[in-house]
mmCIF file of C-alpha atoms in Angstrom:
data_model
loop_
_atom_site.group_PDB
_atom_site.id
_atom_site.type_symbol
_atom_site.label_atom_id
_atom_site.label_comp_id
_atom_site.label_asym_id
_atom_site.label_seq_id
_atom_site.Cartn_x
_atom_site.Cartn_y
_atom_site.Cartn_z
ATOM 1 C CA UNK A 1 16.717 -7.954 20.760
ATOM 2 C CA UNK A 2 19.616 -6.179 19.051
ATOM 3 C CA UNK A 3 20.772 -9.429 17.402
ATOM 4 C CA UNK A 4 17.286 -10.095 16.043
ATOM 5 C CA UNK A 5 17.053 -6.570 14.643
ATOM 6 C CA UNK A 6 20.462 -7.011 12.987
ATOM 7 C CA UNK A 7 19.426 -10.399 11.607
ATOM 8 C CA UNK A 8 16.331 -8.870 10.071
ATOM 9 C CA UNK A 9 18.327 -6.044 8.492
ATOM 10 C CA UNK A 10 20.720 -8.580 6.965
ATOM 11 C CA UNK A 11 17.800 -10.679 5.698
ATOM 12 C CA UNK A 12 16.236 -7.644 4.025
ATOM 13 C CA UNK A 13 19.576 -6.711 2.444
ATOM 14 C CA UNK A 14 20.069 -10.226 1.074
ATOM 15 C CA UNK A 15 16.493 -10.377 -0.251
ATOM 16 C CA UNK A 16 16.880 -7.020 -2.001
ATOM 17 C CA UNK A 17 20.050 -8.311 -3.656
ATOM 18 C CA UNK A 18 18.277 -11.469 -4.837
ATOM 19 C CA UNK A 19 15.329 -9.533 -6.263
ATOM 20 C CA UNK A 20 17.742 -7.217 -8.104
ATOM 21 C CA UNK A 21 19.746 -10.001 -9.786
ATOM 22 C CA UNK A 22 19.944 -9.865 -13.600
ATOM 23 C CA UNK A 23 17.403 -12.361 -15.028
ATOM 24 C CA UNK A 24 20.052 -14.618 -16.585
ATOM 25 C CA UNK A 25 21.913 -14.889 -13.298
ATOM 26 C CA UNK A 26 18.697 -15.594 -11.388
ATOM 27 C CA UNK A 27 17.808 -18.412 -13.800
ATOM 28 C CA UNK A 28 21.275 -19.917 -13.352
ATOM 29 C CA UNK A 29 21.047 -19.867 -9.542
ATOM 30 C CA UNK A 30 17.459 -21.132 -9.506
ATOM 31 C CA UNK A 31 18.051 -24.396 -11.361
ATOM 32 C CA UNK A 32 16.209 -26.683 -11.619
ATOM 33 C CA UNK A 33 13.051 -24.634 -12.196
ATOM 34 C CA UNK A 34 9.991 -25.275 -10.034
ATOM 35 C CA UNK A 35 6.971 -26.274 -12.126
ATOM 36 C CA UNK A 36 3.459 -27.177 -10.984
ATOM 37 C CA UNK A 37 0.341 -27.637 -13.112
ATOM 38 C CA UNK A 38 1.996 -25.993 -16.113
ATOM 39 C CA UNK A 39 3.190 -23.013 -14.038
ATOM 40 C CA UNK A 40 6.872 -22.112 -13.649
ATOM 41 C CA UNK A 41 7.932 -20.208 -10.550
ATOM 42 C CA UNK A 42 9.773 -16.942 -11.154
ATOM 43 C CA UNK A 43 13.504 -17.656 -10.600
ATOM 44 C CA UNK A 44 14.065 -14.611 -8.379
ATOM 45 C CA UNK A 45 11.235 -15.723 -6.116
ATOM 46 C CA UNK A 46 12.479 -19.319 -6.195
ATOM 47 C CA UNK A 47 15.852 -18.212 -4.814
ATOM 48 C CA UNK A 48 14.158 -16.024 -2.217
ATOM 49 C CA UNK A 49 11.991 -18.916 -1.047
ATOM 50 C CA UNK A 50 15.006 -21.222 -0.796
ATOM 51 C CA UNK A 51 16.714 -18.695 1.442
ATOM 52 C CA UNK A 52 13.565 -18.442 3.534
ATOM 53 C CA UNK A 53 13.339 -22.204 3.925
ATOM 54 C CA UNK A 54 16.906 -22.322 5.246
ATOM 55 C CA UNK A 55 15.972 -19.783 7.948
ATOM 56 C CA UNK A 56 12.189 -20.040 8.370
ATOM 57 C CA UNK A 57 10.385 -16.989 9.691
ATOM 58 C CA UNK A 58 6.700 -17.913 9.371
ATOM 59 C CA UNK A 59 4.372 -15.576 11.223
ATOM 60 C CA UNK A 60 3.128 -18.379 13.452
ATOM 61 C CA UNK A 61 6.723 -19.094 14.544
ATOM 62 C CA UNK A 62 7.268 -15.555 15.798
ATOM 63 C CA UNK A 63 7.818 -14.989 19.502
ATOM 64 C CA UNK A 64 4.719 -12.815 19.662
ATOM 65 C CA UNK A 65 2.194 -10.946 17.550
ATOM 66 C CA UNK A 66 4.379 -7.852 17.955
ATOM 67 C CA UNK A 67 7.361 -9.773 16.542
ATOM 68 C CA UNK A 68 5.274 -10.952 13.590
ATOM 69 C CA UNK A 69 4.268 -7.363 12.892
ATOM 70 C CA UNK A 70 7.907 -6.281 12.988
ATOM 71 C CA UNK A 71 8.843 -9.107 10.618
ATOM 72 C CA UNK A 72 6.174 -7.980 8.143
ATOM 73 C CA UNK A 73 7.556 -4.451 8.258
ATOM 74 C CA UNK A 74 10.815 -5.978 7.010
ATOM 75 C CA UNK A 75 9.014 -7.755 4.168
ATOM 76 C CA UNK A 76 7.529 -4.431 3.064
ATOM 77 C CA UNK A 77 11.058 -3.007 2.762
ATOM 78 C CA UNK A 78 11.698 -5.355 -0.182
ATOM 79 C CA UNK A 79 9.626 -3.130 -2.448
ATOM 80 C CA UNK A 80 11.151 -0.906 -5.083
ATOM 81 C CA UNK A 81 10.957 2.697 -3.855
ATOM 82 C CA UNK A 82 8.203 4.877 -5.313
ATOM 83 C CA UNK A 83 8.376 8.698 -5.546
ATOM 84 C CA UNK A 84 6.710 10.523 -2.702
ATOM 85 C CA UNK A 85 3.166 11.860 -2.854
ATOM 86 C CA UNK A 86 1.490 14.555 -0.867
ATOM 87 C CA UNK A 87 0.142 12.636 2.121
ATOM 88 C CA UNK A 88 -2.008 13.542 5.083
ATOM 89 C CA UNK A 89 -2.771 11.563 8.240
ATOM 90 C CA UNK A 90 -6.285 11.858 9.643
ATOM 91 C CA UNK A 91 -8.576 10.087 12.115
ATOM 92 C CA UNK A 92 -12.178 9.038 11.604
ATOM 93 C CA UNK A 93 -14.620 8.654 14.459
ATOM 94 C CA UNK A 94 -16.022 5.118 14.189
ATOM 95 C CA UNK A 95 -18.413 4.392 17.040
ATOM 96 C CA UNK A 96 -16.272 6.367 19.442
ATOM 97 C CA UNK A 97 -12.974 4.937 18.172
ATOM 98 C CA UNK A 98 -10.382 7.043 16.371
ATOM 99 C CA UNK A 99 -9.596 5.179 13.133
ATOM 100 C CA UNK A 100 -6.378 6.322 11.405
ATOM 101 C CA UNK A 101 -6.367 6.886 7.646
ATOM 102 C CA UNK A 102 -3.743 8.329 5.319
ATOM 103 C CA UNK A 103 -4.555 10.101 2.062
ATOM 104 C CA UNK A 104 -2.203 10.266 -0.921
ATOM 105 C CA UNK A 105 -2.193 12.659 -3.866
ATOM 106 C CA UNK A 106 0.249 12.423 -6.753
ATOM 107 C CA UNK A 107 1.232 15.522 -8.760
ATOM 108 C CA UNK A 108 -1.198 14.359 -11.478
ATOM 109 C CA UNK A 109 -4.158 14.165 -9.083
ATOM 110 C CA UNK A 110 -6.688 16.940 -9.782
ATOM 111 C CA UNK A 111 -7.633 19.208 -6.896
ATOM 112 C CA UNK A 112 -11.356 18.601 -7.480
ATOM 113 C CA UNK A 113 -13.499 15.766 -8.844
ATOM 114 C CA UNK A 114 -10.654 13.263 -8.660
ATOM 115 C CA UNK A 115 -11.293 9.547 -8.663
ATOM 116 C CA UNK A 116 -10.633 7.806 -5.341
ATOM 117 C CA UNK A 117 -9.331 4.437 -4.162
ATOM 118 C CA UNK A 118 -10.069 3.268 -0.615
ATOM 119 C CA UNK A 119 -7.239 0.829 0.135
ATOM 120 C CA UNK A 120 -7.111 -1.956 2.740
ATOM 121 C CA UNK A 121 -3.686 -3.447 3.510
ATOM 122 C CA UNK A 122 -2.952 -7.148 3.718
ATOM 123 C CA UNK A 123 -1.625 -9.064 6.701
ATOM 124 C CA UNK A 124 -4.108 -11.739 7.696
ATOM 125 C CA UNK A 125 -6.247 -9.306 9.770
ATOM 126 C CA UNK A 126 -3.450 -9.424 12.382
ATOM 127 C CA UNK A 127 -0.388 -7.645 10.952
ATOM 128 C CA UNK A 128 0.216 -4.820 8.496
ATOM 129 C CA UNK A 129 -0.281 -1.077 8.785
ATOM 130 C CA UNK A 130 -0.374 2.190 6.897
ATOM 131 C CA UNK A 131 3.433 2.078 6.778
ATOM 132 C CA UNK A 132 3.774 -1.462 5.355
ATOM 133 C CA UNK A 133 1.721 -0.389 2.334
ATOM 134 C CA UNK A 134 3.105 3.117 1.889
ATOM 135 C CA UNK A 135 4.853 2.280 -1.399
ATOM 136 C CA UNK A 136 1.837 0.376 -2.708
ATOM 137 C CA UNK A 137 -0.452 3.337 -2.101
ATOM 138 C CA UNK A 138 2.057 5.722 -3.650
ATOM 139 C CA UNK A 139 2.260 3.488 -6.718
ATOM 140 C CA UNK A 140 -1.543 3.458 -7.024
ATOM 141 C CA UNK A 141 -1.714 7.242 -6.694
ATOM 142 C CA UNK A 142 0.929 7.814 -9.366
ATOM 143 C CA UNK A 143 -0.462 5.290 -11.873
ATOM 144 C CA UNK A 144 -4.148 6.172 -11.469
ATOM 145 C CA UNK A 145 -4.091 9.883 -10.626
ATOM 146 C CA UNK A 146 -6.634 9.069 -7.909
ATOM 147 C CA UNK A 147 -6.788 10.158 -4.295
ATOM 148 C CA UNK A 148 -5.817 7.074 -2.314
ATOM 149 C CA UNK A 149 -7.272 6.649 1.171
ATOM 150 C CA UNK A 150 -5.378 3.986 3.104
ATOM 151 C CA UNK A 151 -7.294 2.606 6.090
ATOM 152 C CA UNK A 152 -5.602 1.460 9.312
ATOM 153 C CA UNK A 153 -8.432 -0.866 10.354
ATOM 154 C CA UNK A 154 -8.206 -2.534 13.766
ATOM 155 C CA UNK A 155 -6.453 -5.908 13.959
ATOM 156 C CA UNK A 156 -6.739 -9.142 15.895
ATOM 157 C CA UNK A 157 -6.152 -10.438 18.462
ATOM 158 C CA UNK A 158 -6.841 -7.106 20.149
ATOM 159 C CA UNK A 159 -9.950 -6.633 17.991
ATOM 160 C CA UNK A 160 -11.539 -9.806 16.664
ATOM 161 C CA UNK A 161 -14.016 -10.342 13.825
ATOM 162 C CA UNK A 162 -15.970 -8.454 12.629
ATOM 163 C CA UNK A 163 -14.166 -5.314 13.884
ATOM 164 C CA UNK A 164 -11.816 -4.960 10.908
ATOM 165 C CA UNK A 165 -14.697 -5.491 8.482
ATOM 166 C CA UNK A 166 -16.820 -2.899 10.246
ATOM 167 C CA UNK A 167 -13.935 -0.409 10.130
ATOM 168 C CA UNK A 168 -13.476 -1.003 6.403
ATOM 169 C CA UNK A 169 -17.145 -0.420 5.689
ATOM 170 C CA UNK A 170 -17.302 2.680 7.899
ATOM 171 C CA UNK A 171 -14.231 4.210 6.236
ATOM 172 C CA UNK A 172 -15.674 3.630 2.764
ATOM 173 C CA UNK A 173 -19.010 5.167 3.718
ATOM 174 C CA UNK A 174 -17.160 8.137 5.215
ATOM 175 C CA UNK A 175 -15.283 8.703 1.945
ATOM 176 C CA UNK A 176 -18.524 8.645 -0.044
ATOM 177 C CA UNK A 177 -20.215 11.013 2.397
ATOM 178 C CA UNK A 178 -17.253 13.415 2.510
ATOM 179 C CA UNK A 179 -16.245 13.274 -1.131
ATOM 180 C CA UNK A 180 -16.564 17.033 -1.632
ATOM 181 C CA UNK A 181 -14.150 17.883 1.189
ATOM 182 C CA UNK A 182 -11.664 15.344 -0.200
ATOM 183 C CA UNK A 183 -11.928 16.791 -3.715
ATOM 184 C CA UNK A 184 -13.313 13.442 -4.876
ATOM 185 C CA UNK A 185 -16.018 12.581 -7.385
ATOM 186 C CA UNK A 186 -18.431 10.329 -5.406
ATOM 187 C CA UNK A 187 -19.342 8.550 -8.654
ATOM 188 C CA UNK A 188 -15.743 7.352 -9.108
ATOM 189 C CA UNK A 189 -14.831 5.697 -5.811
ATOM 190 C CA UNK A 190 -13.248 2.237 -5.824
ATOM 191 C CA UNK A 191 -12.179 -0.180 -3.113
ATOM 192 C CA UNK A 192 -8.964 -2.199 -3.326
ATOM 193 C CA UNK A 193 -6.801 -4.395 -1.156
ATOM 194 C CA UNK A 194 -4.359 -7.286 -1.063
ATOM 195 C CA UNK A 195 -4.795 -10.640 0.704
ATOM 196 C CA UNK A 196 -6.855 -9.930 3.853
ATOM 197 C CA UNK A 197 -7.320 -6.425 2.455
ATOM 198 C CA UNK A 198 -8.681 -8.003 -0.721
ATOM 199 C CA UNK A 199 -11.197 -9.821 1.439
ATOM 200 C CA UNK A 200 -12.187 -6.516 3.058
ATOM 201 C CA UNK A 201 -12.558 -4.888 -0.367
ATOM 202 C CA UNK A 202 -14.768 -7.756 -1.557
ATOM 203 C CA UNK A 203 -16.853 -7.567 1.607
ATOM 204 C CA UNK A 204 -17.298 -3.794 1.364
ATOM 205 C CA UNK A 205 -18.210 -4.056 -2.328
ATOM 206 C CA UNK A 206 -21.123 -6.293 -1.333
ATOM 207 C CA UNK A 207 -22.348 -3.981 1.430
ATOM 208 C CA UNK A 208 -21.852 -0.431 0.155
ATOM 209 C CA UNK A 209 -23.846 0.772 -2.834
ATOM 210 C CA UNK A 210 -22.521 3.211 -5.401
ATOM 211 C CA UNK A 211 -18.927 2.056 -5.773
ATOM 212 C CA UNK A 212 -17.376 2.329 -9.223
ATOM 213 C CA UNK A 213 -14.907 -0.568 -9.108
ATOM 214 C CA UNK A 214 -13.171 -3.150 -6.913
ATOM 215 C CA UNK A 215 -9.610 -4.456 -7.189
ATOM 216 C CA UNK A 216 -8.840 -7.635 -5.261
ATOM 217 C CA UNK A 217 -5.197 -8.732 -5.152
ATOM 218 C CA UNK A 218 -4.731 -12.415 -4.203
ATOM 219 C CA UNK A 219 -7.744 -12.220 -1.849
ATOM 220 C CA UNK A 220 -9.054 -14.790 0.587
ATOM 221 C CA UNK A 221 -12.719 -15.283 -0.326
ATOM 222 C CA UNK A 222 -14.123 -18.482 1.169
ATOM 223 C CA UNK A 223 -13.563 -20.079 4.557
ATOM 224 C CA UNK A 224 -16.288 -22.683 4.018
ATOM 225 C CA UNK A 225 -14.181 -24.937 1.737
ATOM 226 C CA UNK A 226 -10.584 -26.192 1.492
ATOM 227 C CA UNK A 227 -9.457 -25.696 -2.090
ATOM 228 C CA UNK A 228 -6.776 -27.708 -3.908
ATOM 229 C CA UNK A 229 -4.253 -24.858 -3.949
ATOM 230 C CA UNK A 230 -4.078 -25.008 -0.146
ATOM 231 C CA UNK A 231 -2.519 -28.463 -0.302
ATOM 232 C CA UNK A 232 -0.450 -27.765 -3.438
ATOM 233 C CA UNK A 233 1.216 -24.650 -2.068
ATOM 234 C CA UNK A 234 0.628 -25.068 1.665
ATOM 235 C CA UNK A 235 4.319 -24.987 2.561
ATOM 236 C CA UNK A 236 7.317 -23.201 1.080
ATOM 237 C CA UNK A 237 5.572 -20.667 -1.190
ATOM 238 C CA UNK A 238 5.638 -17.390 0.792
ATOM 239 C CA UNK A 239 2.307 -17.846 2.615
ATOM 240 C CA UNK A 240 2.227 -21.182 4.414
ATOM 241 C CA UNK A 241 -1.118 -22.667 5.355
ATOM 242 C CA UNK A 242 0.009 -22.744 8.995
ATOM 243 C CA UNK A 243 0.602 -18.978 8.909
ATOM 244 C CA UNK A 244 -2.834 -18.382 7.389
ATOM 245 C CA UNK A 245 -4.478 -20.576 10.019
ATOM 246 C CA UNK A 246 -2.570 -18.753 12.771
ATOM 247 C CA UNK A 247 -3.905 -15.412 11.557
ATOM 248 C CA UNK A 248 -7.481 -16.674 11.409
ATOM 249 C CA UNK A 249 -7.176 -18.164 14.906
ATOM 250 C CA UNK A 250 -6.290 -14.706 16.234
ATOM 251 C CA UNK A 251 -8.953 -12.794 14.285
ATOM 252 C CA UNK A 252 -11.581 -15.475 15.101
ATOM 253 C CA UNK A 253 -13.947 -15.114 12.130
ATOM 254 C CA UNK A 254 -17.103 -17.156 11.615
ATOM 255 C CA UNK A 255 -16.328 -18.955 8.372
ATOM 256 C CA UNK A 256 -19.872 -19.008 7.029
ATOM 257 C CA UNK A 257 -20.337 -15.245 7.498
ATOM 258 C CA UNK A 258 -20.381 -13.646 4.013
ATOM 259 C CA UNK A 259 -18.106 -10.865 5.231
ATOM 260 C CA UNK A 260 -15.233 -13.329 5.656
ATOM 261 C CA UNK A 261 -16.491 -15.642 2.879
ATOM 262 C CA UNK A 262 -17.792 -13.229 0.232
ATOM 263 C CA UNK A 263 -18.188 -16.083 -2.268
ATOM 264 C CA UNK A 264 -21.383 -17.020 -0.400
ATOM 265 C CA UNK A 265 -22.535 -13.393 -0.129
ATOM 266 C CA UNK A 266 -24.956 -11.112 -1.988
ATOM 267 C CA UNK A 267 -23.602 -9.851 -5.326
ATOM 268 C CA UNK A 268 -26.411 -7.404 -6.086
ATOM 269 C CA UNK A 269 -24.336 -4.303 -5.177
ATOM 270 C CA UNK A 270 -20.940 -5.503 -6.427
ATOM 271 C CA UNK A 271 -19.388 -3.151 -8.997
ATOM 272 C CA UNK A 272 -17.152 -4.253 -11.893
ATOM 273 C CA UNK A 273 -14.246 -6.119 -10.344
ATOM 274 C CA UNK A 274 -10.731 -7.174 -11.270
ATOM 275 C CA UNK A 275 -8.958 -9.986 -9.412
ATOM 276 C CA UNK A 276 -5.164 -10.364 -9.561
ATOM 277 C CA UNK A 277 -4.156 -13.921 -8.671
ATOM 278 C CA UNK A 278 -0.767 -15.478 -7.883
ATOM 279 C CA UNK A 279 -0.134 -18.899 -9.433
ATOM 280 C CA UNK A 280 1.889 -20.334 -6.522
ATOM 281 C CA UNK A 281 -0.481 -19.285 -3.738
ATOM 282 C CA UNK A 282 -2.678 -21.197 -1.319
ATOM 283 C CA UNK A 283 -5.419 -18.645 -2.092
ATOM 284 C CA UNK A 284 -5.242 -19.135 -5.878
ATOM 285 C CA UNK A 285 -8.286 -21.366 -6.229
ATOM 286 C CA UNK A 286 -10.417 -19.298 -3.826
ATOM 287 C CA UNK A 287 -9.800 -16.244 -5.992
ATOM 288 C CA UNK A 288 -10.552 -18.127 -9.215
ATOM 289 C CA UNK A 289 -13.787 -19.502 -7.771
ATOM 290 C CA UNK A 290 -14.836 -16.055 -6.597
ATOM 291 C CA UNK A 291 -14.303 -14.710 -10.112
ATOM 292 C CA UNK A 292 -16.469 -17.528 -11.486
ATOM 293 C CA UNK A 293 -19.195 -16.788 -8.924
ATOM 294 C CA UNK A 294 -19.232 -13.087 -9.853
ATOM 295 C CA UNK A 295 -19.380 -13.947 -13.533
ATOM 296 C CA UNK A 296 -22.257 -16.376 -12.970
ATOM 297 C CA UNK A 297 -24.126 -13.614 -11.112
ATOM 298 C CA UNK A 298 -23.692 -11.223 -14.036
ATOM 299 C CA UNK A 299 -21.094 -8.962 -12.393
ATOM 300 C CA UNK A 300 -18.566 -7.597 -14.923
ATOM 301 C CA UNK A 301 -15.348 -9.268 -13.796
ATOM 302 C CA UNK A 302 -11.840 -9.747 -15.133
ATOM 303 C CA UNK A 303 -9.070 -11.782 -13.600
ATOM 304 C CA UNK A 304 -5.395 -12.231 -14.325
ATOM 305 C CA UNK A 305 -3.509 -15.326 -13.238
ATOM 306 C CA UNK A 306 0.087 -14.230 -12.714
ATOM 307 C CA UNK A 307 1.277 -17.796 -13.040
ATOM 308 C CA UNK A 308 4.902 -17.311 -11.941
ATOM 309 C CA UNK A 309 4.100 -15.263 -8.836
ATOM 310 C CA UNK A 310 3.708 -16.101 -5.141
ATOM 311 C CA UNK A 311 1.493 -14.546 -2.494
ATOM 312 C CA UNK A 312 2.771 -11.112 -1.524
ATOM 313 C CA UNK A 313 4.213 -10.177 -4.907
ATOM 314 C CA UNK A 314 3.301 -6.493 -4.448
ATOM 315 C CA UNK A 315 6.127 -6.374 -1.874
ATOM 316 C CA UNK A 316 8.664 -7.890 -4.304
ATOM 317 C CA UNK A 317 8.699 -5.161 -6.935
ATOM 318 C CA UNK A 318 12.487 -4.912 -7.120
ATOM 319 C CA UNK A 319 12.194 -7.735 -9.636
ATOM 320 C CA UNK A 320 10.592 -6.861 -12.968
ATOM 321 C CA UNK A 321 8.088 -9.721 -13.061
ATOM 322 C CA UNK A 322 6.547 -8.775 -9.691
ATOM 323 C CA UNK A 323 6.623 -5.102 -10.620
ATOM 324 C CA UNK A 324 4.857 -5.853 -13.912
ATOM 325 C CA UNK A 325 2.207 -7.938 -12.126
ATOM 326 C CA UNK A 326 1.599 -5.162 -9.603
ATOM 327 C CA UNK A 327 1.430 -2.480 -12.278
ATOM 328 C CA UNK A 328 -0.951 -4.609 -14.351
ATOM 329 C CA UNK A 329 -3.382 -4.836 -11.420
ATOM 330 C CA UNK A 330 -3.197 -1.091 -10.810
ATOM 331 C CA UNK A 331 -3.700 -0.338 -14.498
ATOM 332 C CA UNK A 332 -6.880 -2.427 -14.455
ATOM 333 C CA UNK A 333 -8.001 -0.325 -11.497
ATOM 334 C CA UNK A 334 -7.303 2.876 -13.423
ATOM 335 C CA UNK A 335 -9.279 1.637 -16.418
ATOM 336 C CA UNK A 336 -12.146 0.662 -14.154
ATOM 337 C CA UNK A 337 -12.244 4.116 -12.586
ATOM 338 C CA UNK A 338 -12.132 5.795 -16.001
ATOM 339 C CA UNK A 339 -14.626 3.465 -17.716
ATOM 340 C CA UNK A 340 -18.168 4.606 -18.594
ATOM 341 C CA UNK A 341 -20.793 3.665 -16.023
ATOM 342 C CA UNK A 342 -21.776 -0.017 -15.733
ATOM 343 C CA UNK A 343 -19.026 -1.330 -17.994
ATOM 344 C CA UNK A 344 -16.013 -3.514 -17.373
ATOM 345 C CA UNK A 345 -12.540 -2.043 -17.986
ATOM 346 C CA UNK A 346 -11.880 -4.611 -20.718
ATOM 347 C CA UNK A 347 -13.362 -7.743 -22.186
ATOM 348 C CA UNK A 348 -14.527 -10.154 -19.504
ATOM 349 C CA UNK A 349 -12.917 -13.519 -18.975
ATOM 350 C CA UNK A 350 -9.605 -14.823 -17.723
ATOM 351 C CA UNK A 351 -6.226 -13.321 -18.542
ATOM 352 C CA UNK A 352 -2.986 -15.124 -17.856
ATOM 353 C CA UNK A 353 0.551 -13.864 -17.373
ATOM 354 C CA UNK A 354 3.487 -16.239 -17.244
#
């Protein structure tokens, strides 16, 4: 056990060093560049992935679910540190279960009538926690001035589908119902999340009326089809297809249920939405197709293809390109919260970042 803990600490230290390399040095070490469909992989991430391939640590190869959760805690430590916020841990009563949440307020957050972001962490519905997304929530609070409510929804395999989805919906409804006690303007509440959390945010945005905005960061959106990006980037690009399948096997969703496949859901309640997409990601095409479906339904939607990024880039913010991609997504969230009612934060249509 001690040797594994030491190995993980060393891996985190090496990864932090790689992500902090000067750009010229990273380009030199990353040769030849990795290019697919006109996209060029960020050199820092290319080096990081090479190191990972030499000592694979896919979630499905972990000794146990607990070991996978510990491994993900190490991944979260790759992030650039963010100044502290005022935070408070609370518990919601959801059908007799105590559901942990954590609220964040930055110094710029007003005491009353603040905007609010209900955040759902990533991790395949199996791993991840309030702690793995501490820096992400701090970053959102500082850049938006909103109260951030991070939700520790229940995970598989202990709690299978649709438990996590029900927790996400219940937490969002609680925020809307208790806006006054939180110092929140109920007309300016958004949902946001990354990966599985992006799926939860999309699902909640279809079920809960009155939301102002939704931010989906490299979300999974459709389990009824197998898109091209799954085969293109199924191995060696941060989220392997085998890891994704392992997570779904533990959460046990019904693929045709619109909560797990929001692309086949009801868009009548969906607020203006921004989708941040990683170019080298098995979920890339799902996210693009979801954006197209929202647009076809008349939902104000923007999307940015961060073409050089991999899945999980919000945890890689020690390198400027991942930090810029993360900040861009959060800035779209801020604009959405501040926009006049029933408008998109900027002109609709695709945006692309190299």
